[in-house]
Amino acid sequence: MDLKEINNYGQEMLECLKLKTSPVAVKLVPKGEQVPEGIEKVDEAMRHCQLVDRVRRTGEEFYTLGEDQACKGGAGAMGLGALPPKVASGEFYYKGLKQFSTQEAAKRTIDMVPTLAPNSTEAVLYAPLEKTTFMPDVVLVICNPKQIMLLTQAYMYKNGGRLETSFAGKQSLCSDGVVQTYKEGKIEVTVGCSGSRAYTEITDEEMTMGIPIELLPDVIAGLKIICPK
């Protein structure tokens, strides 16, 4: 695949699914590597979920360092630093958000959250898929359940099978959408989390699919056949 093909895939996804906002290209730049020339740094610190939501609506392209990621839990999951101690221990979700009956239950969940090694990522790049100037690792599509259904059916068109995914309503767009998709090389579906529901304009009727870049051609080929005319 080259960038022209990637851009075409983004446009075809927009048209086939009649998406209201762009699919978002995300790239994890490994520690020690350079950000591609010509991509500007984001202009303010925001949460990863906010950055994704911003890009899908505005069509901007930019990169972020750890200092630009306002949610340190999400940043740590993506390898921009480490998970904050109170997140890693479960204390934040147990005492802070009161989402678990015990801290042990919270920690059991956090221990299973997909993460990259601490400080293994130099930067994270974001762009609308149809205009990206870099080769992404993962594509995030925020859309309604019917569109998620069509994407699933499109992927199944070639080889069949079933889509297996895993989520806990925690660290949704960072761990589930990006890291899990990136590490496992599989399509993932996630329903959102308290942060991504509270701090973005993602609606109650929307959910997210993460697609590893190597599977994007199969998804688009299937979409072009099964999408309603």
mmCIF file with all atom_site columns, C-alpha atoms in Angstrom:
data_model
loop_
_atom_site.group_PDB
_atom_site.id
_atom_site.type_symbol
_atom_site.label_atom_id
_atom_site.label_alt_id
_atom_site.label_comp_id
_atom_site.label_asym_id
_atom_site.label_entity_id
_atom_site.label_seq_id
_atom_site.pdbx_PDB_ins_code
_atom_site.Cartn_x
_atom_site.Cartn_y
_atom_site.Cartn_z
_atom_site.occupancy
_atom_site.B_iso_or_equiv
_atom_site.pdbx_formal_charge
_atom_site.auth_seq_id
_atom_site.auth_comp_id
_atom_site.auth_asym_id
_atom_site.auth_atom_id
_atom_site.pdbx_PDB_model_num
ATOM 1   C CA . MET A 1 1   ? 0.000   0.000   0.000  1.00 0.00 ? 1   MET A CA 1
ATOM 2   C CA . ASP A 1 2   ? 1.108   3.540   -0.668 1.00 0.00 ? 2   ASP A CA 1
ATOM 3   C CA . LEU A 1 3   ? -0.314  6.797   0.665  1.00 0.00 ? 3   LEU A CA 1
ATOM 4   C CA . LYS A 1 4   ? -2.489  7.374   -2.384 1.00 0.00 ? 4   LYS A CA 1
ATOM 5   C CA . GLU A 1 5   ? -4.166  4.023   -1.805 1.00 0.00 ? 5   GLU A CA 1
ATOM 6   C CA . ILE A 1 6   ? -4.595  4.811   1.895  1.00 0.00 ? 6   ILE A CA 1
ATOM 7   C CA . ASN A 1 7   ? -6.223  8.142   1.046  1.00 0.00 ? 7   ASN A CA 1
ATOM 8   C CA . ASN A 1 8   ? -8.508  6.440   -1.473 1.00 0.00 ? 8   ASN A CA 1
ATOM 9   C CA . TYR A 1 9   ? -9.527  3.883   1.159  1.00 0.00 ? 9   TYR A CA 1
ATOM 10  C CA . GLY A 1 10  ? -10.492 6.744   3.457  1.00 0.00 ? 10  GLY A CA 1
ATOM 11  C CA . GLN A 1 11  ? -12.608 8.363   0.784  1.00 0.00 ? 11  GLN A CA 1
ATOM 12  C CA . GLU A 1 12  ? -14.264 5.067   -0.145 1.00 0.00 ? 12  GLU A CA 1
ATOM 13  C CA . MET A 1 13  ? -15.089 4.393   3.499  1.00 0.00 ? 13  MET A CA 1
ATOM 14  C CA . LEU A 1 14  ? -16.679 7.831   3.835  1.00 0.00 ? 14  LEU A CA 1
ATOM 15  C CA . GLU A 1 15  ? -18.777 7.296   0.729  1.00 0.00 ? 15  GLU A CA 1
ATOM 16  C CA . CYS A 1 16  ? -19.757 3.650   1.255  1.00 0.00 ? 16  CYS A CA 1
ATOM 17  C CA . LEU A 1 17  ? -20.798 4.093   4.874  1.00 0.00 ? 17  LEU A CA 1
ATOM 18  C CA . LYS A 1 18  ? -22.067 7.668   4.444  1.00 0.00 ? 18  LYS A CA 1
ATOM 19  C CA . LEU A 1 19  ? -19.988 8.641   7.475  1.00 0.00 ? 19  LEU A CA 1
ATOM 20  C CA . LYS A 1 20  ? -20.618 12.063  8.974  1.00 0.00 ? 20  LYS A CA 1
ATOM 21  C CA . THR A 1 21  ? -16.992 12.390  10.136 1.00 0.00 ? 21  THR A CA 1
ATOM 22  C CA . SER A 1 22  ? -13.649 11.081  8.891  1.00 0.00 ? 22  SER A CA 1
ATOM 23  C CA . PRO A 1 23  ? -12.008 7.819   9.883  1.00 0.00 ? 23  PRO A CA 1
ATOM 24  C CA . VAL A 1 24  ? -8.856  8.748   11.805 1.00 0.00 ? 24  VAL A CA 1
ATOM 25  C CA . ALA A 1 25  ? -5.352  7.548   10.950 1.00 0.00 ? 25  ALA A CA 1
ATOM 26  C CA . VAL A 1 26  ? -3.151  7.017   14.032 1.00 0.00 ? 26  VAL A CA 1
ATOM 27  C CA . LYS A 1 27  ? 0.576   6.256   14.056 1.00 0.00 ? 27  LYS A CA 1
ATOM 28  C CA . LEU A 1 28  ? 2.727   5.360   17.063 1.00 0.00 ? 28  LEU A CA 1
ATOM 29  C CA . VAL A 1 29  ? 6.257   6.644   16.462 1.00 0.00 ? 29  VAL A CA 1
ATOM 30  C CA . PRO A 1 30  ? 8.727   4.383   18.332 1.00 0.00 ? 30  PRO A CA 1
ATOM 31  C CA . LYS A 1 31  ? 11.121  5.931   20.849 1.00 0.00 ? 31  LYS A CA 1
ATOM 32  C CA . GLY A 1 32  ? 14.144  7.436   19.167 1.00 0.00 ? 32  GLY A CA 1
ATOM 33  C CA . GLU A 1 33  ? 12.540  7.820   15.740 1.00 0.00 ? 33  GLU A CA 1
ATOM 34  C CA . GLN A 1 34  ? 11.746  11.164  14.150 1.00 0.00 ? 34  GLN A CA 1
ATOM 35  C CA . VAL A 1 35  ? 8.339   12.665  13.449 1.00 0.00 ? 35  VAL A CA 1
ATOM 36  C CA . PRO A 1 36  ? 7.916   12.975  9.658  1.00 0.00 ? 36  PRO A CA 1
ATOM 37  C CA . GLU A 1 37  ? 8.755   16.415  8.275  1.00 0.00 ? 37  GLU A CA 1
ATOM 38  C CA . GLY A 1 38  ? 5.877   18.746  7.494  1.00 0.00 ? 38  GLY A CA 1
ATOM 39  C CA . ILE A 1 39  ? 3.581   17.586  10.294 1.00 0.00 ? 39  ILE A CA 1
ATOM 40  C CA . GLU A 1 40  ? 2.916   20.267  12.904 1.00 0.00 ? 40  GLU A CA 1
ATOM 41  C CA . LYS A 1 41  ? 2.699   19.786  16.656 1.00 0.00 ? 41  LYS A CA 1
ATOM 42  C CA . VAL A 1 42  ? -0.767  20.068  18.165 1.00 0.00 ? 42  VAL A CA 1
ATOM 43  C CA . ASP A 1 43  ? -1.547  23.536  19.495 1.00 0.00 ? 43  ASP A CA 1
ATOM 44  C CA . GLU A 1 44  ? -2.862  22.561  22.948 1.00 0.00 ? 44  GLU A CA 1
ATOM 45  C CA . ALA A 1 45  ? -2.797  19.690  25.405 1.00 0.00 ? 45  ALA A CA 1
ATOM 46  C CA . MET A 1 46  ? -5.827  17.422  25.040 1.00 0.00 ? 46  MET A CA 1
ATOM 47  C CA . ARG A 1 47  ? -6.867  13.878  25.849 1.00 0.00 ? 47  ARG A CA 1
ATOM 48  C CA . HIS A 1 48  ? -6.238  11.215  23.212 1.00 0.00 ? 48  HIS A CA 1
ATOM 49  C CA . CYS A 1 49  ? -9.976  10.717  22.771 1.00 0.00 ? 49  CYS A CA 1
ATOM 50  C CA . GLN A 1 50  ? -10.418 14.466  22.313 1.00 0.00 ? 50  GLN A CA 1
ATOM 51  C CA . LEU A 1 51  ? -7.646  14.548  19.726 1.00 0.00 ? 51  LEU A CA 1
ATOM 52  C CA . VAL A 1 52  ? -9.268  11.736  17.750 1.00 0.00 ? 52  VAL A CA 1
ATOM 53  C CA . ASP A 1 53  ? -12.659 13.432  17.963 1.00 0.00 ? 53  ASP A CA 1
ATOM 54  C CA . ARG A 1 54  ? -11.154 16.759  16.905 1.00 0.00 ? 54  ARG A CA 1
ATOM 55  C CA . VAL A 1 55  ? -9.399  15.281  13.862 1.00 0.00 ? 55  VAL A CA 1
ATOM 56  C CA . ARG A 1 56  ? -12.448 13.394  12.624 1.00 0.00 ? 56  ARG A CA 1
ATOM 57  C CA . ARG A 1 57  ? -14.460 16.645  12.670 1.00 0.00 ? 57  ARG A CA 1
ATOM 58  C CA . THR A 1 58  ? -11.913 19.268  11.562 1.00 0.00 ? 58  THR A CA 1
ATOM 59  C CA . GLY A 1 59  ? -9.698  17.326  9.136  1.00 0.00 ? 59  GLY A CA 1
ATOM 60  C CA . GLU A 1 60  ? -6.513  18.512  10.866 1.00 0.00 ? 60  GLU A CA 1
ATOM 61  C CA . GLU A 1 61  ? -3.240  16.583  10.897 1.00 0.00 ? 61  GLU A CA 1
ATOM 62  C CA . PHE A 1 62  ? -0.753  16.896  13.769 1.00 0.00 ? 62  PHE A CA 1
ATOM 63  C CA . TYR A 1 63  ? 1.530   15.038  16.145 1.00 0.00 ? 63  TYR A CA 1
ATOM 64  C CA . THR A 1 64  ? 1.630   14.892  19.934 1.00 0.00 ? 64  THR A CA 1
ATOM 65  C CA . LEU A 1 65  ? 4.318   14.188  22.504 1.00 0.00 ? 65  LEU A CA 1
ATOM 66  C CA . GLY A 1 66  ? 3.671   12.967  26.032 1.00 0.00 ? 66  GLY A CA 1
ATOM 67  C CA . GLU A 1 67  ? 3.390   16.565  27.227 1.00 0.00 ? 67  GLU A CA 1
ATOM 68  C CA . ASP A 1 68  ? 0.506   17.151  24.814 1.00 0.00 ? 68  ASP A CA 1
ATOM 69  C CA . GLN A 1 69  ? -1.577  14.280  26.187 1.00 0.00 ? 69  GLN A CA 1
ATOM 70  C CA . ALA A 1 70  ? -3.786  15.596  28.997 1.00 0.00 ? 70  ALA A CA 1
ATOM 71  C CA . CYS A 1 71  ? -4.960  12.132  30.068 1.00 0.00 ? 71  CYS A CA 1
ATOM 72  C CA . LYS A 1 72  ? -1.889  10.411  31.484 1.00 0.00 ? 72  LYS A CA 1
ATOM 73  C CA . GLY A 1 73  ? -3.718  7.085   31.679 1.00 0.00 ? 73  GLY A CA 1
ATOM 74  C CA . GLY A 1 74  ? -4.233  7.111   27.925 1.00 0.00 ? 74  GLY A CA 1
ATOM 75  C CA . ALA A 1 75  ? -0.723  8.422   27.317 1.00 0.00 ? 75  ALA A CA 1
ATOM 76  C CA . GLY A 1 76  ? 0.759   5.682   29.495 1.00 0.00 ? 76  GLY A CA 1
ATOM 77  C CA . ALA A 1 77  ? -1.242  3.005   27.707 1.00 0.00 ? 77  ALA A CA 1
ATOM 78  C CA . MET A 1 78  ? 0.209   4.145   24.382 1.00 0.00 ? 78  MET A CA 1
ATOM 79  C CA . GLY A 1 79  ? 3.787   4.139   25.687 1.00 0.00 ? 79  GLY A CA 1
ATOM 80  C CA . LEU A 1 80  ? 4.121   7.907   26.177 1.00 0.00 ? 80  LEU A CA 1
ATOM 81  C CA . GLY A 1 81  ? 5.363   7.474   29.738 1.00 0.00 ? 81  GLY A CA 1
ATOM 82  C CA . ALA A 1 82  ? 3.827   4.981   32.154 1.00 0.00 ? 82  ALA A CA 1
ATOM 83  C CA . LEU A 1 83  ? 0.399   4.494   33.686 1.00 0.00 ? 83  LEU A CA 1
ATOM 84  C CA . PRO A 1 84  ? -0.036  6.800   36.707 1.00 0.00 ? 84  PRO A CA 1
ATOM 85  C CA . PRO A 1 85  ? 0.322   4.813   39.971 1.00 0.00 ? 85  PRO A CA 1
ATOM 86  C CA . LYS A 1 86  ? -3.277  5.426   41.076 1.00 0.00 ? 86  LYS A CA 1
ATOM 87  C CA . VAL A 1 87  ? -4.533  4.167   37.706 1.00 0.00 ? 87  VAL A CA 1
ATOM 88  C CA . ALA A 1 88  ? -2.247  1.123   37.675 1.00 0.00 ? 88  ALA A CA 1
ATOM 89  C CA . SER A 1 89  ? -3.233  0.170   41.236 1.00 0.00 ? 89  SER A CA 1
ATOM 90  C CA . GLY A 1 90  ? -6.961  0.489   40.537 1.00 0.00 ? 90  GLY A CA 1
ATOM 91  C CA . GLU A 1 91  ? -7.333  3.212   43.167 1.00 0.00 ? 91  GLU A CA 1
ATOM 92  C CA . PHE A 1 92  ? -8.522  5.824   40.657 1.00 0.00 ? 92  PHE A CA 1
ATOM 93  C CA . TYR A 1 93  ? -11.363 3.651   39.376 1.00 0.00 ? 93  TYR A CA 1
ATOM 94  C CA . TYR A 1 94  ? -12.291 2.341   42.844 1.00 0.00 ? 94  TYR A CA 1
ATOM 95  C CA . LYS A 1 95  ? -12.027 5.429   45.071 1.00 0.00 ? 95  LYS A CA 1
ATOM 96  C CA . GLY A 1 96  ? -12.147 8.178   42.457 1.00 0.00 ? 96  GLY A CA 1
ATOM 97  C CA . LEU A 1 97  ? -14.767 7.063   39.962 1.00 0.00 ? 97  LEU A CA 1
ATOM 98  C CA . LYS A 1 98  ? -16.391 4.473   42.261 1.00 0.00 ? 98  LYS A CA 1
ATOM 99  C CA . GLN A 1 99  ? -16.831 2.064   39.357 1.00 0.00 ? 99  GLN A CA 1
ATOM 100 C CA . PHE A 1 100 ? -15.804 -1.099  41.242 1.00 0.00 ? 100 PHE A CA 1
ATOM 101 C CA . SER A 1 101 ? -16.848 -2.815  44.462 1.00 0.00 ? 101 SER A CA 1
ATOM 102 C CA . THR A 1 102 ? -13.218 -3.214  45.581 1.00 0.00 ? 102 THR A CA 1
ATOM 103 C CA . GLN A 1 103 ? -9.815  -1.913  44.572 1.00 0.00 ? 103 GLN A CA 1
ATOM 104 C CA . GLU A 1 104 ? -8.824  -5.508  43.801 1.00 0.00 ? 104 GLU A CA 1
ATOM 105 C CA . ALA A 1 105 ? -11.605 -5.751  41.216 1.00 0.00 ? 105 ALA A CA 1
ATOM 106 C CA . ALA A 1 106 ? -10.453 -2.472  39.685 1.00 0.00 ? 106 ALA A CA 1
ATOM 107 C CA . LYS A 1 107 ? -6.829  -3.640  39.544 1.00 0.00 ? 107 LYS A CA 1
ATOM 108 C CA . ARG A 1 108 ? -7.863  -6.951  37.983 1.00 0.00 ? 108 ARG A CA 1
ATOM 109 C CA . THR A 1 109 ? -9.427  -4.990  35.137 1.00 0.00 ? 109 THR A CA 1
ATOM 110 C CA . ILE A 1 110 ? -6.548  -2.534  34.746 1.00 0.00 ? 110 ILE A CA 1
ATOM 111 C CA . ASP A 1 111 ? -4.033  -5.383  34.707 1.00 0.00 ? 111 ASP A CA 1
ATOM 112 C CA . MET A 1 112 ? -5.836  -6.706  31.618 1.00 0.00 ? 112 MET A CA 1
ATOM 113 C CA . VAL A 1 113 ? -5.932  -3.352  29.813 1.00 0.00 ? 113 VAL A CA 1
ATOM 114 C CA . PRO A 1 114 ? -3.671  -3.504  26.721 1.00 0.00 ? 114 PRO A CA 1
ATOM 115 C CA . THR A 1 115 ? -0.617  -1.250  27.095 1.00 0.00 ? 115 THR A CA 1
ATOM 116 C CA . LEU A 1 116 ? 2.676   -0.613  25.367 1.00 0.00 ? 116 LEU A CA 1
ATOM 117 C CA . ALA A 1 117 ? 5.922   -0.659  27.327 1.00 0.00 ? 117 ALA A CA 1
ATOM 118 C CA . PRO A 1 118 ? 6.492   2.555   29.335 1.00 0.00 ? 118 PRO A CA 1
ATOM 119 C CA . ASN A 1 119 ? 8.390   5.218   27.377 1.00 0.00 ? 119 ASN A CA 1
ATOM 120 C CA . SER A 1 120 ? 8.459   3.079   24.223 1.00 0.00 ? 120 SER A CA 1
ATOM 121 C CA . THR A 1 121 ? 6.664   5.705   22.095 1.00 0.00 ? 121 THR A CA 1
ATOM 122 C CA . GLU A 1 122 ? 8.192   8.978   20.942 1.00 0.00 ? 122 GLU A CA 1
ATOM 123 C CA . ALA A 1 123 ? 5.053   10.579  19.497 1.00 0.00 ? 123 ALA A CA 1
ATOM 124 C CA . VAL A 1 124 ? 1.539   9.851   18.285 1.00 0.00 ? 124 VAL A CA 1
ATOM 125 C CA . LEU A 1 125 ? 0.374   11.149  14.899 1.00 0.00 ? 125 LEU A CA 1
ATOM 126 C CA . TYR A 1 126 ? -3.240  11.880  13.950 1.00 0.00 ? 126 TYR A CA 1
ATOM 127 C CA . ALA A 1 127 ? -4.883  12.673  10.589 1.00 0.00 ? 127 ALA A CA 1
ATOM 128 C CA . PRO A 1 128 ? -8.099  12.077  8.656  1.00 0.00 ? 128 PRO A CA 1
ATOM 129 C CA . LEU A 1 129 ? -7.558  8.870   6.703  1.00 0.00 ? 129 LEU A CA 1
ATOM 130 C CA . GLU A 1 130 ? -8.544  10.383  3.346  1.00 0.00 ? 130 GLU A CA 1
ATOM 131 C CA . LYS A 1 131 ? -5.896  13.115  3.694  1.00 0.00 ? 131 LYS A CA 1
ATOM 132 C CA . THR A 1 132 ? -3.147  11.577  5.829  1.00 0.00 ? 132 THR A CA 1
ATOM 133 C CA . THR A 1 133 ? 0.452   12.286  4.771  1.00 0.00 ? 133 THR A CA 1
ATOM 134 C CA . PHE A 1 134 ? 1.836   9.419   6.896  1.00 0.00 ? 134 PHE A CA 1
ATOM 135 C CA . MET A 1 135 ? 1.331   5.655   6.857  1.00 0.00 ? 135 MET A CA 1
ATOM 136 C CA . PRO A 1 136 ? -0.846  4.846   9.896  1.00 0.00 ? 136 PRO A CA 1
ATOM 137 C CA . ASP A 1 137 ? -0.651  1.833   12.202 1.00 0.00 ? 137 ASP A CA 1
ATOM 138 C CA . VAL A 1 138 ? -4.345  1.905   13.104 1.00 0.00 ? 138 VAL A CA 1
ATOM 139 C CA . VAL A 1 139 ? -7.526  3.447   11.733 1.00 0.00 ? 139 VAL A CA 1
ATOM 140 C CA . LEU A 1 140 ? -10.234 4.491   14.200 1.00 0.00 ? 140 LEU A CA 1
ATOM 141 C CA . VAL A 1 141 ? -13.796 4.721   12.894 1.00 0.00 ? 141 VAL A CA 1
ATOM 142 C CA . ILE A 1 142 ? -16.351 6.368   15.173 1.00 0.00 ? 142 ILE A CA 1
ATOM 143 C CA . CYS A 1 143 ? -19.823 5.684   13.862 1.00 0.00 ? 143 CYS A CA 1
ATOM 144 C CA . ASN A 1 144 ? -23.221 4.185   14.652 1.00 0.00 ? 144 ASN A CA 1
ATOM 145 C CA . PRO A 1 145 ? -23.900 0.477   15.320 1.00 0.00 ? 145 PRO A CA 1
ATOM 146 C CA . LYS A 1 146 ? -25.287 -0.126  11.838 1.00 0.00 ? 146 LYS A CA 1
ATOM 147 C CA . GLN A 1 147 ? -22.081 1.200   10.287 1.00 0.00 ? 147 GLN A CA 1
ATOM 148 C CA . ILE A 1 148 ? -20.069 -0.997  12.675 1.00 0.00 ? 148 ILE A CA 1
ATOM 149 C CA . MET A 1 149 ? -22.208 -3.904  11.450 1.00 0.00 ? 149 MET A CA 1
ATOM 150 C CA . LEU A 1 150 ? -21.402 -3.084  7.827  1.00 0.00 ? 150 LEU A CA 1
ATOM 151 C CA . LEU A 1 151 ? -17.684 -2.826  8.580  1.00 0.00 ? 151 LEU A CA 1
ATOM 152 C CA . THR A 1 152 ? -17.839 -6.209  10.307 1.00 0.00 ? 152 THR A CA 1
ATOM 153 C CA . GLN A 1 153 ? -19.699 -7.774  7.389  1.00 0.00 ? 153 GLN A CA 1
ATOM 154 C CA . ALA A 1 154 ? -17.209 -6.211  4.972  1.00 0.00 ? 154 ALA A CA 1
ATOM 155 C CA . TYR A 1 155 ? -14.277 -7.776  6.803  1.00 0.00 ? 155 TYR A CA 1
ATOM 156 C CA . MET A 1 156 ? -16.019 -11.165 6.922  1.00 0.00 ? 156 MET A CA 1
ATOM 157 C CA . TYR A 1 157 ? -16.766 -11.086 3.185  1.00 0.00 ? 157 TYR A CA 1
ATOM 158 C CA . LYS A 1 158 ? -13.443 -12.596 2.099  1.00 0.00 ? 158 LYS A CA 1
ATOM 159 C CA . ASN A 1 159 ? -12.725 -15.280 4.691  1.00 0.00 ? 159 ASN A CA 1
ATOM 160 C CA . GLY A 1 160 ? -15.786 -15.519 6.946  1.00 0.00 ? 160 GLY A CA 1
ATOM 161 C CA . GLY A 1 161 ? -15.433 -16.407 10.601 1.00 0.00 ? 161 GLY A CA 1
ATOM 162 C CA . ARG A 1 162 ? -16.359 -14.218 13.552 1.00 0.00 ? 162 ARG A CA 1
ATOM 163 C CA . LEU A 1 163 ? -15.085 -10.964 14.989 1.00 0.00 ? 163 LEU A CA 1
ATOM 164 C CA . GLU A 1 164 ? -13.759 -11.438 18.511 1.00 0.00 ? 164 GLU A CA 1
ATOM 165 C CA . THR A 1 165 ? -13.171 -8.317  20.560 1.00 0.00 ? 165 THR A CA 1
ATOM 166 C CA . SER A 1 166 ? -12.523 -7.374  24.179 1.00 0.00 ? 166 SER A CA 1
ATOM 167 C CA . PHE A 1 167 ? -13.437 -4.275  26.166 1.00 0.00 ? 167 PHE A CA 1
ATOM 168 C CA . ALA A 1 168 ? -14.269 -3.190  29.706 1.00 0.00 ? 168 ALA A CA 1
ATOM 169 C CA . GLY A 1 169 ? -15.616 0.349   29.312 1.00 0.00 ? 169 GLY A CA 1
ATOM 170 C CA . LYS A 1 170 ? -12.216 1.650   30.453 1.00 0.00 ? 170 LYS A CA 1
ATOM 171 C CA . GLN A 1 171 ? -9.525  3.446   28.405 1.00 0.00 ? 171 GLN A CA 1
ATOM 172 C CA . SER A 1 172 ? -11.547 2.825   25.297 1.00 0.00 ? 172 SER A CA 1
ATOM 173 C CA . LEU A 1 173 ? -10.105 4.863   22.432 1.00 0.00 ? 173 LEU A CA 1
ATOM 174 C CA . CYS A 1 174 ? -6.520  4.556   23.656 1.00 0.00 ? 174 CYS A CA 1
ATOM 175 C CA . SER A 1 175 ? -6.088  1.010   24.979 1.00 0.00 ? 175 SER A CA 1
ATOM 176 C CA . ASP A 1 176 ? -8.926  -0.754  23.158 1.00 0.00 ? 176 ASP A CA 1
ATOM 177 C CA . GLY A 1 177 ? -9.002  1.221   19.937 1.00 0.00 ? 177 GLY A CA 1
ATOM 178 C CA . VAL A 1 178 ? -5.303  1.831   19.325 1.00 0.00 ? 178 VAL A CA 1
ATOM 179 C CA . VAL A 1 179 ? -3.078  -0.357  21.507 1.00 0.00 ? 179 VAL A CA 1
ATOM 180 C CA . GLN A 1 180 ? -5.070  -3.592  21.385 1.00 0.00 ? 180 GLN A CA 1
ATOM 181 C CA . THR A 1 181 ? -5.581  -3.257  17.629 1.00 0.00 ? 181 THR A CA 1
ATOM 182 C CA . TYR A 1 182 ? -1.896  -2.459  17.105 1.00 0.00 ? 182 TYR A CA 1
ATOM 183 C CA . LYS A 1 183 ? -0.508  -5.230  19.330 1.00 0.00 ? 183 LYS A CA 1
ATOM 184 C CA . GLU A 1 184 ? -2.828  -8.009  18.203 1.00 0.00 ? 184 GLU A CA 1
ATOM 185 C CA . GLY A 1 185 ? -3.186  -7.037  14.548 1.00 0.00 ? 185 GLY A CA 1
ATOM 186 C CA . LYS A 1 186 ? -6.934  -7.634  14.802 1.00 0.00 ? 186 LYS A CA 1
ATOM 187 C CA . ILE A 1 187 ? -10.020 -5.515  14.331 1.00 0.00 ? 187 ILE A CA 1
ATOM 188 C CA . GLU A 1 188 ? -11.414 -4.358  17.665 1.00 0.00 ? 188 GLU A CA 1
ATOM 189 C CA . VAL A 1 189 ? -14.761 -2.820  18.628 1.00 0.00 ? 189 VAL A CA 1
ATOM 190 C CA . THR A 1 190 ? -15.129 -0.729  21.764 1.00 0.00 ? 190 THR A CA 1
ATOM 191 C CA . VAL A 1 191 ? -18.093 0.982   23.376 1.00 0.00 ? 191 VAL A CA 1
ATOM 192 C CA . GLY A 1 192 ? -16.431 4.018   24.926 1.00 0.00 ? 192 GLY A CA 1
ATOM 193 C CA . CYS A 1 193 ? -15.406 4.865   28.486 1.00 0.00 ? 193 CYS A CA 1
ATOM 194 C CA . SER A 1 194 ? -16.296 7.496   31.061 1.00 0.00 ? 194 SER A CA 1
ATOM 195 C CA . GLY A 1 195 ? -13.605 9.865   29.799 1.00 0.00 ? 195 GLY A CA 1
ATOM 196 C CA . SER A 1 196 ? -14.328 9.545   26.094 1.00 0.00 ? 196 SER A CA 1
ATOM 197 C CA . ARG A 1 197 ? -18.043 9.946   26.757 1.00 0.00 ? 197 ARG A CA 1
ATOM 198 C CA . ALA A 1 198 ? -17.549 12.988  29.014 1.00 0.00 ? 198 ALA A CA 1
ATOM 199 C CA . TYR A 1 199 ? -14.816 14.983  27.259 1.00 0.00 ? 199 TYR A CA 1
ATOM 200 C CA . THR A 1 200 ? -15.662 14.607  23.576 1.00 0.00 ? 200 THR A CA 1
ATOM 201 C CA . GLU A 1 201 ? -18.591 15.146  21.249 1.00 0.00 ? 201 GLU A CA 1
ATOM 202 C CA . ILE A 1 202 ? -18.933 11.406  20.645 1.00 0.00 ? 202 ILE A CA 1
ATOM 203 C CA . THR A 1 203 ? -22.652 10.777  20.941 1.00 0.00 ? 203 THR A CA 1
ATOM 204 C CA . ASP A 1 204 ? -24.507 8.132   22.938 1.00 0.00 ? 204 ASP A CA 1
ATOM 205 C CA . GLU A 1 205 ? -25.399 6.479   19.626 1.00 0.00 ? 205 GLU A CA 1
ATOM 206 C CA . GLU A 1 206 ? -21.763 6.073   18.485 1.00 0.00 ? 206 GLU A CA 1
ATOM 207 C CA . MET A 1 207 ? -19.143 3.406   19.118 1.00 0.00 ? 207 MET A CA 1
ATOM 208 C CA . THR A 1 208 ? -15.631 2.820   17.780 1.00 0.00 ? 208 THR A CA 1
ATOM 209 C CA . MET A 1 209 ? -13.863 0.275   15.614 1.00 0.00 ? 209 MET A CA 1
ATOM 210 C CA . GLY A 1 210 ? -10.082 -0.008  15.439 1.00 0.00 ? 210 GLY A CA 1
ATOM 211 C CA . ILE A 1 211 ? -8.691  -1.468  12.200 1.00 0.00 ? 211 ILE A CA 1
ATOM 212 C CA . PRO A 1 212 ? -5.006  -2.425  11.819 1.00 0.00 ? 212 PRO A CA 1
ATOM 213 C CA . ILE A 1 213 ? -3.656  -0.940  8.638  1.00 0.00 ? 213 ILE A CA 1
ATOM 214 C CA . GLU A 1 214 ? -2.768  -4.341  7.154  1.00 0.00 ? 214 GLU A CA 1
ATOM 215 C CA . LEU A 1 215 ? -6.449  -5.385  7.216  1.00 0.00 ? 215 LEU A CA 1
ATOM 216 C CA . LEU A 1 216 ? -7.783  -2.168  5.693  1.00 0.00 ? 216 LEU A CA 1
ATOM 217 C CA . PRO A 1 217 ? -7.638  -3.397  2.044  1.00 0.00 ? 217 PRO A CA 1
ATOM 218 C CA . ASP A 1 218 ? -9.857  -6.399  2.860  1.00 0.00 ? 218 ASP A CA 1
ATOM 219 C CA . VAL A 1 219 ? -12.334 -4.203  4.727  1.00 0.00 ? 219 VAL A CA 1
ATOM 220 C CA . ILE A 1 220 ? -12.615 -1.720  1.872  1.00 0.00 ? 220 ILE A CA 1
ATOM 221 C CA . ALA A 1 221 ? -12.897 -4.440  -0.775 1.00 0.00 ? 221 ALA A CA 1
ATOM 222 C CA . GLY A 1 222 ? -15.759 -5.995  1.176  1.00 0.00 ? 222 GLY A CA 1
ATOM 223 C CA . LEU A 1 223 ? -17.428 -2.642  1.795  1.00 0.00 ? 223 LEU A CA 1
ATOM 224 C CA . LYS A 1 224 ? -17.566 -1.856  -1.905 1.00 0.00 ? 224 LYS A CA 1
ATOM 225 C CA . ILE A 1 225 ? -19.549 -5.064  -2.445 1.00 0.00 ? 225 ILE A CA 1
ATOM 226 C CA . ILE A 1 226 ? -21.861 -5.252  0.565  1.00 0.00 ? 226 ILE A CA 1
ATOM 227 C CA . CYS A 1 227 ? -22.665 -1.576  1.250  1.00 0.00 ? 227 CYS A CA 1
ATOM 228 C CA . PRO A 1 228 ? -26.223 -0.518  0.431  1.00 0.00 ? 228 PRO A CA 1
ATOM 229 C CA . LYS A 1 229 ? -26.458 1.446   -2.798 1.00 0.00 ? 229 LYS A CA 1
#
